[in-house]
Every structure is written in structure tokens, then in C-alpha cells.
Short mmCIF file of C-alpha atoms in Angstrom, two decimals:
data_model
loop_
_atom_site.label_atom_id
_atom_site.label_comp_id
_atom_site.label_asym_id
_atom_site.label_seq_id
_atom_site.Cartn_x
_atom_site.Cartn_y
_atom_site.Cartn_z
CA MET W 1 0.00 0.00 0.00
CA GLN W 2 2.81 2.45 0.83
CA ASN W 3 5.74 1.22 -1.25
CA SER W 4 8.09 3.84 -2.60
CA GLU W 5 6.71 3.66 -6.15
CA THR W 6 3.13 4.21 -4.93
CA VAL W 7 4.24 7.10 -2.72
CA ALA W 8 6.05 8.70 -5.69
CA THR W 9 2.93 8.25 -7.83
CA GLY W 10 0.91 9.92 -5.08
CA ARG W 11 3.26 12.87 -4.96
CA ALA W 12 2.94 13.31 -8.73
CA ALA W 13 -0.87 13.08 -8.51
CA ILE W 14 -0.95 15.69 -5.72
CA GLU W 15 1.05 18.05 -7.90
CA MET W 16 -0.99 17.29 -11.05
CA HIS W 17 -4.33 17.89 -9.35
CA GLY W 18 -3.13 21.07 -7.63
CA CYS W 19 -3.91 19.91 -4.10
CA GLY W 20 -1.34 22.32 -2.69
CA SER W 21 -3.31 25.33 -3.85
CA CYS W 22 -5.77 24.62 -1.02
CA HIS W 23 -3.76 22.51 1.46
CA ARG W 24 -0.41 22.56 3.22
CA ILE W 25 1.20 19.27 2.28
CA PRO W 26 4.51 17.99 3.63
CA GLY W 27 7.24 17.47 1.06
CA ILE W 28 5.41 19.26 -1.77
CA GLY W 29 6.97 22.53 -2.89
CA GLN W 30 4.60 25.49 -2.83
CA ALA W 31 1.84 23.38 -1.24
CA ASP W 32 1.00 26.16 1.16
CA GLY W 33 -2.71 26.71 0.65
CA ASN W 34 -4.93 27.79 3.52
CA VAL W 35 -8.37 27.05 2.05
CA GLY W 36 -8.50 23.46 3.28
CA PRO W 37 -6.92 21.97 6.36
CA PRO W 38 -3.20 21.23 6.48
CA LEU W 39 -2.48 17.62 5.55
CA THR W 40 0.49 17.35 7.88
CA HIS W 41 0.36 14.69 10.58
CA LEU W 42 -2.54 12.99 8.79
CA PRO W 43 -1.93 9.56 10.37
CA LYS W 44 -2.46 11.10 13.81
CA GLN W 45 -5.84 12.65 12.99
CA SER W 46 -8.97 10.86 14.19
CA TYR W 47 -11.18 11.81 11.27
CA VAL W 48 -11.04 12.53 7.56
CA ALA W 49 -12.92 15.74 6.79
CA GLY W 50 -14.39 15.71 10.28
CA LYS W 51 -16.84 13.00 9.21
CA LEU W 52 -15.15 9.67 8.52
CA PRO W 53 -12.88 7.62 10.79
CA ASN W 54 -9.31 8.07 9.57
CA THR W 55 -8.72 4.89 7.58
CA PHE W 56 -7.00 4.38 4.26
CA PRO W 57 -10.23 3.37 2.45
CA ASN W 58 -12.12 6.34 3.89
CA LEU W 59 -9.43 8.77 2.79
CA VAL W 60 -9.50 7.30 -0.72
CA THR W 61 -13.29 7.63 -0.82
CA TRP W 62 -13.06 11.26 0.31
CA ILE W 63 -10.42 12.17 -2.26
CA VAL W 64 -12.38 10.60 -5.13
CA ASN W 65 -15.73 12.19 -4.30
CA PRO W 66 -15.83 14.47 -1.26
CA ARG W 67 -19.30 15.74 -2.11
CA ALA W 68 -20.74 12.23 -1.76
CA ILE W 69 -19.67 12.38 1.90
CA ASN W 70 -20.46 16.04 2.53
CA PRO W 71 -22.44 17.86 -0.17
CA ASP W 72 -21.60 21.21 1.47
CA THR W 73 -17.83 20.78 1.47
CA ALA W 74 -15.69 23.38 -0.23
CA MET W 75 -13.49 20.60 -1.60
CA PRO W 76 -14.23 20.12 -5.29
CA VAL W 77 -14.53 16.85 -7.12
CA LEU W 78 -11.29 16.95 -9.10
CA GLY W 79 -11.66 13.85 -11.25
CA VAL W 80 -9.13 11.88 -9.20
CA SER W 81 -9.36 8.20 -10.09
CA PRO W 82 -9.54 5.58 -7.32
CA ASP W 83 -5.99 4.45 -8.16
CA GLU W 84 -4.69 8.02 -8.01
CA ALA W 85 -6.55 8.58 -4.74
CA ALA W 86 -4.97 5.45 -3.26
CA ALA W 87 -1.52 6.71 -4.27
CA ILE W 88 -2.28 10.17 -2.82
CA ALA W 89 -3.44 8.56 0.43
CA ALA W 90 -0.27 6.45 0.53
CA TYR W 91 1.82 9.59 0.11
CA LEU W 92 -0.07 11.53 2.80
CA TYR W 93 0.17 8.69 5.32
CA ALA W 94 3.85 8.09 4.57
CA GLU W 95 4.81 11.76 4.80
CA GLY W 96 2.60 12.40 7.82
CA GLU W 97 4.30 9.65 9.81
CA GLY W 98 7.55 11.55 9.61
CA GLY W 99 6.09 14.97 10.37
#
């Protein structure tokens, strides 16, 4: 789930989808947005988006379609595929463990 190739794919997907324009993300240059919550220390958080228990599958679900979980969220549906979302989640969990 968090091998180095998957984590690298997640980093690339984060950059491609522009996640850093809204979030602070460890290890991503210029990912210093303040619209959404910082994604530092993600493994230590109890919930994803304040709604779902913080599990890998829940984070993937949120990334793919946040409005299915919370229709009022400011987070847009960005067209992230389930595979990309899994790689993004792997990156966030891996980087957050060190932060």
C-alpha cells in the first residue's frame, strides 16, 4: 500500500491535481494553501474531513468524491481516479508519519 513507487505516484498526482493550492502538504513545494486543512500529521488525525474515521479506504473515498460524503464541502470533485486517490493517500500517510 505504501511502497516507494506508490508514494512517488501519489506525490505526482498531488502536484498534477493542484492539491497544494488549497492545502499545506509535507514534502510538496509550494503546497501552502490555507483554504483546506493542512495535511500534515494525517496519520495522527482521528477523522477525515471531520466525518469519517481516519482509515485508508475512507481517505481514498473522500479524495475521489468528497461531495458524496459532505455535499456542502468546499473541496471540489477533481476527477481523481480511485488508483490516483490510493496513491495520494499512501503519500499523505507516509509523509505524515515523519512529520
